[in-house]
GROMACS .gro file of C-alpha atoms in nm:
model
  476
    1MET     CA    1   5.454  -3.793  17.170
    2TRP     CA    2   5.510  -3.565  17.471
    3ARG     CA    3   5.835  -3.805  17.523
    4SER     CA    4   5.957  -3.754  17.154
    5SER     CA    5   5.892  -3.381  17.168
    6LYS     CA    6   6.073  -3.360  17.499
    7VAL     CA    7   6.378  -3.568  17.311
    8LEU     CA    8   6.366  -3.337  17.020
    9ARG     CA    9   6.406  -3.016  17.250
   10PHE     CA   10   6.716  -3.161  17.391
   11LEU     CA   11   6.876  -3.282  17.042
   12VAL     CA   12   6.820  -2.995  16.852
   13PRO     CA   13   7.049  -2.743  17.026
   14LEU     CA   14   7.301  -3.008  17.063
   15ILE     CA   15   7.286  -3.073  16.699
   16VAL     CA   16   7.300  -2.717  16.621
   17ALA     CA   17   7.595  -2.663  16.856
   18VAL     CA   18   7.804  -2.952  16.717
   19GLY     CA   19   7.687  -2.788  16.356
   20VAL     CA   20   7.875  -2.478  16.442
   21MET     CA   21   8.221  -2.587  16.578
   22VAL     CA   22   8.464  -2.821  16.472
   23SER     CA   23   8.751  -2.829  16.681
   24MET     CA   24   9.119  -2.828  16.560
   25SER     CA   25   9.415  -2.996  16.747
   26PRO     CA   26   9.563  -2.712  16.949
   27LYS     CA   27   9.913  -2.881  16.976
   28ALA     CA   28  10.068  -2.718  16.673
   29PHE     CA   29   9.915  -2.369  16.804
   30ILE     CA   30   9.899  -2.371  17.194
   31PHE     CA   31  10.258  -2.385  17.221
   32SER     CA   32  10.287  -2.473  17.622
   33THR     CA   33  10.312  -2.835  17.717
   34PHE     CA   34  10.055  -2.757  17.996
   35ALA     CA   35   9.816  -2.646  17.761
   36SER     CA   36   9.843  -2.943  17.549
   37ASN     CA   37   9.738  -3.183  17.819
   38TYR     CA   38   9.415  -3.052  17.817
   39VAL     CA   39   9.358  -3.112  17.428
   40GLY     CA   40   9.154  -3.441  17.422
   41LYS     CA   41   8.948  -3.330  17.727
   42TYR     CA   42   8.870  -3.004  17.564
   43MET     CA   43   8.746  -3.159  17.222
   44LYS     CA   44   8.533  -3.385  17.426
   45SER     CA   45   8.388  -3.128  17.610
   46ARG     CA   46   8.331  -2.905  17.290
   47LEU     CA   47   8.243  -3.196  17.046
   48PRO     CA   48   8.091  -3.497  17.198
   49GLU     CA   49   8.168  -3.751  16.907
   50ALA     CA   50   8.522  -3.621  16.915
   51ASP     CA   51   8.667  -3.943  17.023
   52HIS     CA   52   8.792  -4.106  16.683
   53LEU     CA   53   8.898  -3.753  16.570
   54ILE     CA   54   9.161  -3.667  16.840
   55ASN     CA   55   9.420  -3.892  16.656
   56SER     CA   56   9.278  -3.819  16.326
   57SER     CA   57   9.543  -3.778  16.054
   58GLU     CA   58   9.302  -3.533  15.888
   59LEU     CA   59   9.349  -3.285  16.225
   60ASN     CA   60   9.676  -3.318  16.240
   61SER     CA   61   9.809  -3.285  15.859
   62ASP     CA   62   9.878  -3.031  15.633
   63ARG     CA   63   9.572  -3.054  15.464
   64ASP     CA   64   9.409  -2.823  15.735
   65SER     CA   65   9.558  -2.530  15.479
   66ASN     CA   66   9.321  -2.615  15.251
   67PRO     CA   67   9.004  -2.744  15.482
   68LYS     CA   68   8.715  -2.941  15.288
   69GLN     CA   69   8.447  -2.727  15.252
   70PRO     CA   70   8.099  -2.858  15.348
   71VAL     CA   71   7.880  -2.947  15.045
   72ARG     CA   72   7.535  -2.764  15.055
   73GLU     CA   73   7.218  -2.877  14.917
   74LYS     CA   74   7.194  -2.585  14.659
   75GLN     CA   75   7.505  -2.713  14.522
   76VAL     CA   76   7.369  -3.036  14.395
   77LEU     CA   77   7.174  -3.039  14.052
   78GLU     CA   78   6.821  -3.198  14.052
   79ASN     CA   79   6.967  -3.504  13.836
   80GLY     CA   80   7.248  -3.559  14.090
   81THR     CA   81   7.531  -3.406  13.948
   82ARG     CA   82   7.761  -3.159  14.146
   83ILE     CA   83   7.806  -2.798  14.047
   84PRO     CA   84   8.154  -2.726  13.923
   85ARG     CA   85   8.415  -2.625  14.218
   86SER     CA   86   8.451  -2.282  14.066
   87GLN     CA   87   8.078  -2.215  14.061
   88LYS     CA   88   8.016  -2.313  14.438
   89LYS     CA   89   7.919  -2.043  14.666
   90TYR     CA   90   8.136  -2.024  14.998
   91SER     CA   91   8.022  -1.794  15.309
   92ASN     CA   92   8.228  -1.525  15.439
   93LEU     CA   93   8.322  -1.816  15.736
   94GLU     CA   94   8.436  -2.059  15.476
   95ARG     CA   95   8.672  -1.815  15.321
   96LEU     CA   96   8.806  -1.664  15.632
   97GLU     CA   97   8.873  -2.051  15.770
   98VAL     CA   98   9.071  -2.127  15.428
   99GLY     CA   99   9.289  -1.834  15.547
  100LEU     CA  100   9.344  -1.958  15.911
  101GLY     CA  101   9.397  -2.294  15.775
  102GLN     CA  102   9.685  -2.147  15.572
  103ALA     CA  103   9.821  -1.973  15.890
  104ARG     CA  104   9.807  -2.300  16.101
  105ALA     CA  105  10.030  -2.463  15.820
  106ALA     CA  106  10.278  -2.190  15.835
  107ILE     CA  107  10.295  -2.221  16.181
  108ARG     CA  108  10.340  -2.576  16.165
  109GLU     CA  109  10.630  -2.545  15.913
  110ALA     CA  110  10.826  -2.309  16.088
  111GLN     CA  111  10.865  -2.497  16.413
  112HIS     CA  112  11.088  -2.738  16.230
  113GLY     CA  113  11.258  -2.459  15.957
  114ASN     CA  114  11.453  -2.170  16.003
  115GLN     CA  115  11.397  -1.873  16.215
  116THR     CA  116  11.214  -1.605  16.000
  117GLU     CA  117  11.362  -1.264  16.000
  118ASP     CA  118  11.245  -0.961  16.179
  119HIS     CA  119  11.432  -0.648  16.197
  120PHE     CA  120  11.248  -0.559  16.506
  121TYR     CA  121  11.274  -0.884  16.723
  122VAL     CA  122  11.327  -1.254  16.699
  123PRO     CA  123  11.199  -1.443  16.983
  124ASN     CA  124  11.451  -1.693  17.104
  125GLY     CA  125  11.599  -1.875  17.438
  126PRO     CA  126  11.440  -2.127  17.647
  127MET     CA  127  11.184  -1.834  17.778
  128TYR     CA  128  10.979  -1.938  17.500
  129TRP     CA  129  10.828  -2.283  17.461
  130ASN     CA  130  10.865  -2.285  17.082
  131PRO     CA  131  11.019  -1.952  16.976
  132LYS     CA  132  10.998  -2.025  16.603
  133ALA     CA  133  10.627  -2.096  16.618
  134PHE     CA  134  10.547  -1.817  16.822
  135HIS     CA  135  10.743  -1.564  16.598
  136ARG     CA  136  10.545  -1.732  16.298
  137SER     CA  137  10.230  -1.694  16.452
  138TYR     CA  138  10.266  -1.352  16.583
  139LEU     CA  139  10.367  -1.247  16.192
  140GLU     CA  140  10.074  -1.443  16.091
  141MET     CA  141   9.849  -1.256  16.309
  142GLU     CA  142   9.992  -0.931  16.211
  143LYS     CA  143   9.932  -1.001  15.836
  144ARG     CA  144   9.596  -1.140  15.873
  145LEU     CA  145   9.396  -1.060  16.224
  146LYS     CA  146   9.095  -0.871  16.174
  147ILE     CA  147   8.860  -0.763  16.451
  148TYR     CA  148   8.527  -0.623  16.440
  149VAL     CA  149   8.438  -0.381  16.761
  150TYR     CA  150   8.064  -0.371  16.811
  151GLU     CA  151   7.973   0.014  16.795
  152GLU     CA  152   7.631  -0.048  17.033
  153GLY     CA  153   7.659   0.081  17.378
  154ASP     CA  154   7.730   0.432  17.515
  155PRO     CA  155   8.035   0.542  17.746
  156PRO     CA  156   8.132   0.526  18.031
  157VAL     CA  157   8.008   0.136  18.065
  158PHE     CA  158   8.082   0.089  17.701
  159HIS     CA  159   8.382   0.164  17.485
  160TYR     CA  160   8.571   0.299  17.787
  161GLY     CA  161   8.725   0.188  18.103
  162PRO     CA  162   8.989   0.289  18.357
  163CYS     CA  163   9.312   0.375  18.255
  164LYS     CA  164   9.491   0.433  18.590
  165HIS     CA  165   9.523   0.212  18.904
  166THR     CA  166   9.473  -0.155  18.955
  167TYR     CA  167   9.245  -0.238  18.627
  168ALA     CA  168   9.425  -0.005  18.408
  169ILE     CA  169   9.477  -0.267  18.154
  170GLU     CA  170   9.110  -0.318  18.102
  171GLY     CA  171   9.031   0.038  18.002
  172PHE     CA  172   9.370   0.109  17.803
  173PHE     CA  173   9.275  -0.234  17.586
  174ILE     CA  174   8.913  -0.119  17.544
  175GLN     CA  175   9.036   0.227  17.426
  176THR     CA  176   9.331   0.103  17.247
  177MET     CA  177   9.120  -0.136  17.016
  178GLU     CA  178   8.880   0.139  16.910
  179ILE     CA  179   9.158   0.281  16.716
  180SER     CA  180   9.400  -0.016  16.646
  181ARG     CA  181   9.484  -0.130  16.284
  182PHE     CA  182   9.362  -0.465  16.349
  183ARG     CA  183   9.023  -0.312  16.380
  184THR     CA  184   8.780  -0.358  16.052
  185SER     CA  185   8.473  -0.189  15.989
  186ASN     CA  186   8.359  -0.473  15.758
  187PRO     CA  187   8.189  -0.752  15.995
  188LYS     CA  188   8.230  -0.981  15.702
  189GLU     CA  189   8.597  -1.002  15.704
  190ALA     CA  190   8.629  -1.015  16.075
  191HIS     CA  191   8.807  -1.327  16.215
  192ILE     CA  192   8.672  -1.227  16.579
  193PHE     CA  193   8.423  -0.995  16.730
  194PHE     CA  194   8.498  -0.765  17.023
  195LEU     CA  195   8.209  -0.706  17.307
  196PRO     CA  196   8.347  -0.377  17.421
  197PHE     CA  197   8.177  -0.365  17.757
  198SER     CA  198   8.379  -0.273  18.083
  199VAL     CA  199   8.320  -0.471  18.404
  200THR     CA  200   8.486  -0.241  18.599
  201MET     CA  201   8.306   0.051  18.472
  202LEU     CA  202   7.966  -0.151  18.524
  203THR     CA  203   8.100  -0.200  18.912
  204GLN     CA  204   8.145   0.188  18.922
  205VAL     CA  205   7.808   0.302  18.755
  206ILE     CA  206   7.535   0.019  18.782
  207TYR     CA  207   7.635  -0.156  19.109
  208VAL     CA  208   7.489  -0.028  19.424
  209ALA     CA  209   7.765  -0.009  19.677
  210GLU     CA  210   7.739  -0.256  19.974
  211SER     CA  211   7.421  -0.399  19.852
  212HIS     CA  212   7.625  -0.752  19.727
  213ASP     CA  213   7.347  -0.744  19.442
  214TRP     CA  214   7.516  -0.819  19.129
  215SER     CA  215   7.172  -0.879  18.932
  216LEU     CA  216   7.166  -0.546  18.760
  217MET     CA  217   7.515  -0.573  18.653
  218LYS     CA  218   7.458  -0.893  18.514
  219LYS     CA  219   7.157  -0.818  18.339
  220THR     CA  220   7.298  -0.501  18.170
  221ALA     CA  221   7.556  -0.738  18.022
  222SER     CA  222   7.337  -0.991  17.918
  223ASP     CA  223   7.077  -0.704  17.741
  224TYR     CA  224   7.408  -0.586  17.582
  225VAL     CA  225   7.462  -0.941  17.406
  226ASN     CA  226   7.097  -0.981  17.344
  227VAL     CA  227   7.089  -0.669  17.163
  228ILE     CA  228   7.412  -0.758  16.935
  229ALA     CA  229   7.248  -1.094  16.863
  230GLN     CA  230   6.895  -0.925  16.746
  231LYS     CA  231   7.064  -0.681  16.562
  232HIS     CA  232   7.349  -0.853  16.394
  233PRO     CA  233   7.390  -1.227  16.257
  234TYR     CA  234   7.722  -1.291  16.382
  235TRP     CA  235   7.663  -1.394  16.723
  236ASN     CA  236   7.396  -1.655  16.661
  237ARG     CA  237   7.584  -1.765  16.359
  238THR     CA  238   7.864  -1.942  16.564
  239LEU     CA  239   7.699  -1.909  16.927
  240GLY     CA  240   7.952  -1.685  17.043
  241ALA     CA  241   8.251  -1.895  16.949
  242ASP     CA  242   8.394  -1.622  16.766
  243HIS     CA  243   8.354  -1.330  17.004
  244PHE     CA  244   8.562  -1.215  17.290
  245MET     CA  245   8.509  -1.022  17.630
  246LEU     CA  246   8.813  -0.873  17.796
  247ALA     CA  247   8.778  -0.788  18.201
  248CYS     CA  248   9.035  -0.710  18.494
  249HIS     CA  249   8.798  -0.671  18.748
  250ASP     CA  250   8.771  -0.972  18.975
  251TRP     CA  251   8.409  -0.993  18.910
  252GLY     CA  252   8.451  -1.025  18.558
  253PRO     CA  253   8.399  -1.422  18.534
  254GLU     CA  254   8.068  -1.407  18.751
  255ILE     CA  255   7.928  -1.125  18.511
  256SER     CA  256   8.013  -1.348  18.213
  257PHE     CA  257   7.828  -1.624  18.392
  258ALA     CA  258   7.500  -1.425  18.310
  259ILE     CA  259   7.528  -1.492  17.962
  260PRO     CA  260   7.536  -1.887  17.867
  261TYR     CA  261   7.712  -1.882  17.535
  262LEU     CA  262   7.958  -1.642  17.655
  263HIS     CA  263   8.115  -1.828  17.927
  264GLN     CA  264   8.066  -2.143  17.748
  265ASN     CA  265   8.171  -2.079  17.372
  266ALA     CA  266   8.339  -1.745  17.350
  267ILE     CA  267   8.656  -1.653  17.464
  268ARG     CA  268   8.713  -1.448  17.813
  269ALA     CA  269   8.999  -1.262  17.854
  270LEU     CA  270   9.050  -1.227  18.237
  271CYS     CA  271   9.313  -1.122  18.487
  272ASN     CA  272   9.107  -1.338  18.726
  273ALA     CA  273   9.224  -1.649  18.534
  274ASN     CA  274   9.118  -1.925  18.828
  275THR     CA  275   9.053  -2.246  18.684
  276SER     CA  276   8.867  -2.338  19.021
  277GLU     CA  277   8.608  -2.074  18.892
  278ARG     CA  278   8.549  -2.231  18.535
  279PHE     CA  279   8.840  -2.062  18.373
  280ASP     CA  280   8.909  -2.292  18.079
  281ALA     CA  281   9.298  -2.287  17.993
  282ILE     CA  282   9.236  -2.391  17.640
  283ARG     CA  283   8.963  -2.109  17.556
  284ASP     CA  284   8.987  -1.835  17.799
  285VAL     CA  285   9.285  -1.595  17.776
  286SER     CA  286   9.477  -1.475  18.127
  287ILE     CA  287   9.587  -1.139  18.093
  288PRO     CA  288   9.804  -0.938  18.342
  289GLU     CA  289   9.707  -0.726  18.606
  290ILE     CA  290   9.912  -0.393  18.580
  291LEU     CA  291   9.870  -0.111  18.829
  292LEU     CA  292   9.940   0.225  18.675
  293PRO     CA  293   9.931   0.491  18.949
  294ALA     CA  294   9.954   0.797  18.688
  295GLY     CA  295   9.811   0.601  18.381
  296THR     CA  296  10.157   0.534  18.234
  297ILE     CA  297  10.434   0.329  18.289
  298ASP     CA  298  10.687   0.617  18.373
  299GLY     CA  299  10.949   0.577  18.624
  300MET     CA  300  10.861   0.203  18.668
  301LEU     CA  301  11.113   0.040  18.481
  302GLY     CA  302  11.434  -0.054  18.578
  303GLY     CA  303  11.649  -0.127  18.848
  304PRO     CA  304  12.014  -0.220  18.982
  305SER     CA  305  12.213  -0.511  18.887
  306PRO     CA  306  12.184  -0.851  19.114
  307SER     CA  307  12.514  -0.712  19.294
  308LYS     CA  308  12.339  -0.421  19.425
  309ARG     CA  309  12.028  -0.613  19.569
  310PRO     CA  310  12.106  -0.672  19.934
  311ILE     CA  311  11.749  -0.839  20.025
  312LEU     CA  312  11.685  -1.157  19.949
  313VAL     CA  313  11.296  -1.178  19.938
  314PHE     CA  314  11.020  -0.893  19.964
  315TYR     CA  315  10.655  -0.893  20.018
  316ALA     CA  316  10.413  -0.591  20.133
  317GLY     CA  317  10.042  -0.599  20.115
  318GLY     CA  318   9.705  -0.667  20.272
  319VAL     CA  319   9.637  -0.968  20.459
  320HIS     CA  320   9.323  -1.130  20.240
  321GLY     CA  321   9.231  -1.433  20.098
  322PRO     CA  322   9.390  -1.777  20.251
  323ILE     CA  323   9.758  -1.758  20.147
  324ARG     CA  324   9.878  -1.448  20.287
  325PRO     CA  325   9.784  -1.485  20.624
  326ILE     CA  326  10.046  -1.805  20.587
  327LEU     CA  327  10.288  -1.598  20.473
  328LEU     CA  328  10.280  -1.362  20.741
  329GLU     CA  329  10.261  -1.624  20.997
  330HIS     CA  330  10.574  -1.772  20.925
  331TRP     CA  331  10.782  -1.458  20.805
  332GLU     CA  332  10.685  -1.145  20.928
  333ASN     CA  333  10.964  -0.982  21.153
  334LYS     CA  334  11.130  -1.348  21.187
  335ASP     CA  335  11.438  -1.310  20.945
  336PRO     CA  336  11.613  -0.966  20.808
  337ASP     CA  337  11.648  -1.153  20.454
  338VAL     CA  338  11.307  -1.223  20.418
  339GLN     CA  339  11.138  -0.867  20.439
  340ILE     CA  340  10.785  -0.942  20.499
  341TYR     CA  341  10.526  -0.672  20.583
  342LYS     CA  342  10.155  -0.654  20.657
  343TYR     CA  343  10.200  -0.268  20.635
  344LEU     CA  344  10.505  -0.103  20.504
  345PRO     CA  345  10.661   0.146  20.745
  346LYS     CA  346  10.601   0.501  20.631
  347ASN     CA  347  10.979   0.562  20.563
  348ILE     CA  348  10.985   0.321  20.319
  349SER     CA  349  10.939   0.364  19.938
  350TYR     CA  350  10.752   0.019  19.785
  351TYR     CA  351  10.914   0.081  19.447
  352GLY     CA  352  11.265   0.130  19.632
  353ILE     CA  353  11.249  -0.168  19.831
  354VAL     CA  354  11.123  -0.379  19.509
  355ARG     CA  355  11.445  -0.242  19.331
  356LYS     CA  356  11.637  -0.381  19.626
  357SER     CA  357  11.536  -0.717  19.643
  358ARG     CA  358  11.652  -1.027  19.435
  359TYR     CA  359  11.299  -1.205  19.482
  360CYS     CA  360  10.975  -1.038  19.526
  361ILE     CA  361  10.659  -1.273  19.638
  362CYS     CA  362  10.349  -1.263  19.439
  363PRO     CA  363  10.076  -1.430  19.625
  364SER     CA  364   9.709  -1.496  19.562
  365GLY     CA  365   9.476  -1.254  19.782
  366TYR     CA  366   9.072  -1.301  19.748
  367GLU     CA  367   9.142  -1.365  19.392
  368VAL     CA  368   9.467  -1.500  19.210
  369ALA     CA  369   9.556  -1.205  19.008
  370SER     CA  370   9.797  -0.931  19.127
  371PRO     CA  371  10.017  -0.672  18.991
  372ARG     CA  372  10.318  -0.743  19.192
  373MET     CA  373  10.410  -0.998  18.951
  374VAL     CA  374  10.461  -0.767  18.656
  375GLU     CA  375  10.624  -0.474  18.889
  376GLY     CA  376  10.896  -0.738  18.974
  377LEU     CA  377  10.954  -0.770  18.571
  378TYR     CA  378  10.955  -0.408  18.542
  379MET     CA  379  11.231  -0.360  18.805
  380GLY     CA  380  11.448  -0.652  18.769
  381CYS     CA  381  11.302  -0.843  19.096
  382VAL     CA  382  11.253  -1.217  19.017
  383PRO     CA  383  10.884  -1.284  19.075
  384VAL     CA  384  10.791  -1.545  19.322
  385LEU     CA  385  10.482  -1.696  19.242
  386ILE     CA  386  10.224  -1.867  19.549
  387LYS     CA  387   9.913  -1.940  19.404
  388ASP     CA  388   9.651  -2.210  19.361
  389ASP     CA  389   9.463  -2.286  19.021
  390TYR     CA  390   9.632  -1.959  18.841
  391VAL     CA  391   9.686  -1.970  18.491
  392ILE     CA  392   9.974  -1.731  18.428
  393PRO     CA  393   9.945  -1.466  18.158
  394PHE     CA  394  10.084  -1.578  17.816
  395SER     CA  395  10.195  -1.901  17.952
  396ASP     CA  396  10.086  -2.094  17.612
  397VAL     CA  397  10.396  -1.889  17.476
  398LEU     CA  398  10.624  -1.821  17.786
  399ASN     CA  399  10.788  -2.073  17.984
  400TRP     CA  400  10.776  -1.895  18.335
  401LYS     CA  401  10.975  -2.129  18.505
  402THR     CA  402  11.283  -1.982  18.330
  403PHE     CA  403  11.246  -1.652  18.486
  404SER     CA  404  11.023  -1.685  18.790
  405VAL     CA  405  11.026  -1.924  19.077
  406ILE     CA  406  10.670  -2.108  19.148
  407ILE     CA  407  10.639  -2.233  19.503
  408PRO     CA  408  10.346  -2.444  19.614
  409VAL     CA  409  10.165  -2.268  19.922
  410LYS     CA  410  10.262  -2.620  20.137
  411ASP     CA  411  10.609  -2.483  20.119
  412ILE     CA  412  10.571  -2.134  20.249
  413PRO     CA  413  10.768  -2.239  20.542
  414ASN     CA  414  11.048  -2.375  20.354
  415LEU     CA  415  11.084  -2.022  20.156
  416LYS     CA  416  11.395  -1.896  20.233
  417LYS     CA  417  11.576  -2.262  20.218
  418ILE     CA  418  11.414  -2.294  19.867
  419LEU     CA  419  11.546  -1.923  19.745
  420LEU     CA  420  11.906  -1.987  19.897
  421SER     CA  421  11.900  -2.330  19.728
  422ILE     CA  422  11.935  -2.154  19.386
  423PRO     CA  423  12.263  -2.110  19.252
  424GLN     CA  424  12.379  -1.752  19.208
  425ARG     CA  425  12.454  -1.818  18.848
  426GLN     CA  426  12.095  -1.956  18.798
  427TYR     CA  427  11.968  -1.647  18.970
  428ILE     CA  428  12.131  -1.429  18.759
  429LYS     CA  429  12.002  -1.614  18.453
  430MET     CA  430  11.639  -1.564  18.578
  431GLN     CA  431  11.684  -1.190  18.651
  432ARG     CA  432  11.815  -1.120  18.314
  433ARG     CA  433  11.555  -1.333  18.163
  434GLY     CA  434  11.298  -1.155  18.302
  435ILE     CA  435  11.443  -0.817  18.211
  436GLN     CA  436  11.393  -0.970  17.837
  437MET     CA  437  11.045  -1.081  17.879
  438ARG     CA  438  10.973  -0.730  18.033
  439LYS     CA  439  10.886  -0.600  17.681
  440HIS     CA  440  10.589  -0.850  17.668
  441PHE     CA  441  10.431  -0.654  17.962
  442VAL     CA  442  10.495  -0.309  17.893
  443VAL     CA  443  10.189  -0.089  17.833
  444ASN     CA  444  10.294   0.153  17.543
  445SER     CA  445  10.072   0.448  17.413
  446PRO     CA  446  10.061   0.412  17.109
  447PRO     CA  447  10.113   0.034  17.140
  448LYS     CA  448  10.459  -0.127  16.972
  449ARG     CA  449  10.511  -0.486  16.831
  450TYR     CA  450  10.528  -0.742  17.115
  451ASP     CA  451  10.425  -0.546  17.392
  452VAL     CA  452  10.141  -0.649  17.615
  453PHE     CA  453   9.865  -0.527  17.388
  454HIS     CA  454   9.987  -0.718  17.099
  455MET     CA  455  10.044  -1.025  17.325
  456ILE     CA  456   9.706  -1.013  17.461
  457LEU     CA  457   9.589  -0.995  17.103
  458HIS     CA  458   9.818  -1.310  16.998
  459SER     CA  459   9.655  -1.528  17.275
  460ILE     CA  460   9.309  -1.447  17.155
  461TRP     CA  461   9.441  -1.489  16.787
  462LEU     CA  462   9.570  -1.871  16.931
  463ARG     CA  463   9.210  -1.930  17.066
  464ARG     CA  464   9.079  -1.859  16.756
  465LEU     CA  465   9.307  -2.074  16.536
  466ASN     CA  466   9.229  -2.361  16.748
  467ILE     CA  467   8.901  -2.389  16.635
  468ARG     CA  468   8.769  -2.422  16.302
  469LEU     CA  469   8.389  -2.265  16.254
  470ARG     CA  470   8.131  -2.335  16.027
  471ASP     CA  471   7.802  -2.155  15.970
  472VAL     CA  472   7.499  -2.408  15.996
  473HIS     CA  473   7.283  -2.133  15.819
  474ALA     CA  474   7.541  -2.064  15.560
  475GLU     CA  475   7.532  -1.712  15.417
  476GLU     CA  476   7.409  -1.688  15.053
   0.00000   0.00000   0.00000
């Protein structure tokens, strides 16, 4: 008897979790071939019996645009005859899934059709893995996406965040989401639910400096989600799978671990997108870290042409983490073409030297995120990424190899040789492409189409498209 009850305690949560989510094949919606490699592994981890579904024609056919609805017991009369389809009652979630199925079908069709007209901007070029699919997906997001922002919680920890300095994107997104046209006041029409707590503000308001004790921050986050789960039906309905959080602070992943379903099921939009710290490239969203000293991008955009950039490569920054010491050991004060500094001389402007450089090095520190990557794009300096285990922002849509240089840590001694081996024509193409891609990283207030706010939303939209959800306890 004891053994049977123990087995039941194990099986019931597993059955519930499987009933809540039916994974969709992401290939049509996450456009990067890098991401596609994880599809099978992802499905097996989220849906244990999915081995036979990975190659299923049903998952990869246009029938996804009209997904089969589950027949519930109350839809069958006592004599065994079914109630006519027109009389069936569908839950809100089931109706939402029909619309998302139509969006999936439209995106699939766009990959092989003509480019959709758009007077504002039409994505094109090798900078995109699949410009037609991205464009159609973006337009579908604009047409359909509804986000419910939970109203519980008071500033400054909730509904607020810093809009200046290194973690500015966190506060900018939270506060912009409060007034966004994607926000809905009706949770029944929401495709996804936003948990508006700020990890950066947790570190400033809750954390006791130098205590190394994260328990209060974790408890605050956990208590908040528990309040949401007890007050509203939506978290428990899908075990958090249609919810998301956003954090740019380095401690974002660690705080999320305090809430099991948050890091297991929900979408985490993180600057610290480190796969060695359990960042899931299929389910989670990598967002760019953007340093805004004055809270705006004023004075940060633009730079001279390639012919007016005499410096081959530049870096200046603190020596922390495993990569930067190697960089300085090999290149600090070694070569006038490779200007690597631990501390920038007082008479030199950081942004001024970025604008004089052809390439700007973006190495990991203690964590993988760094504002240098976006600063390079802003000022026309081709980013050189030297990072381990980093998922680059928007890499499900953008092909970073066409407008940046990615160098493994082991090749730091060959840095100059690698950069000089890039033909001038190729460098000019990368530089121009980076300037074109800058629009996707610009912080606008109010937001503009295709800017960083909308690109973050699009990445979240893709993750929501990548699963089909159903409610175990269907709404009546």
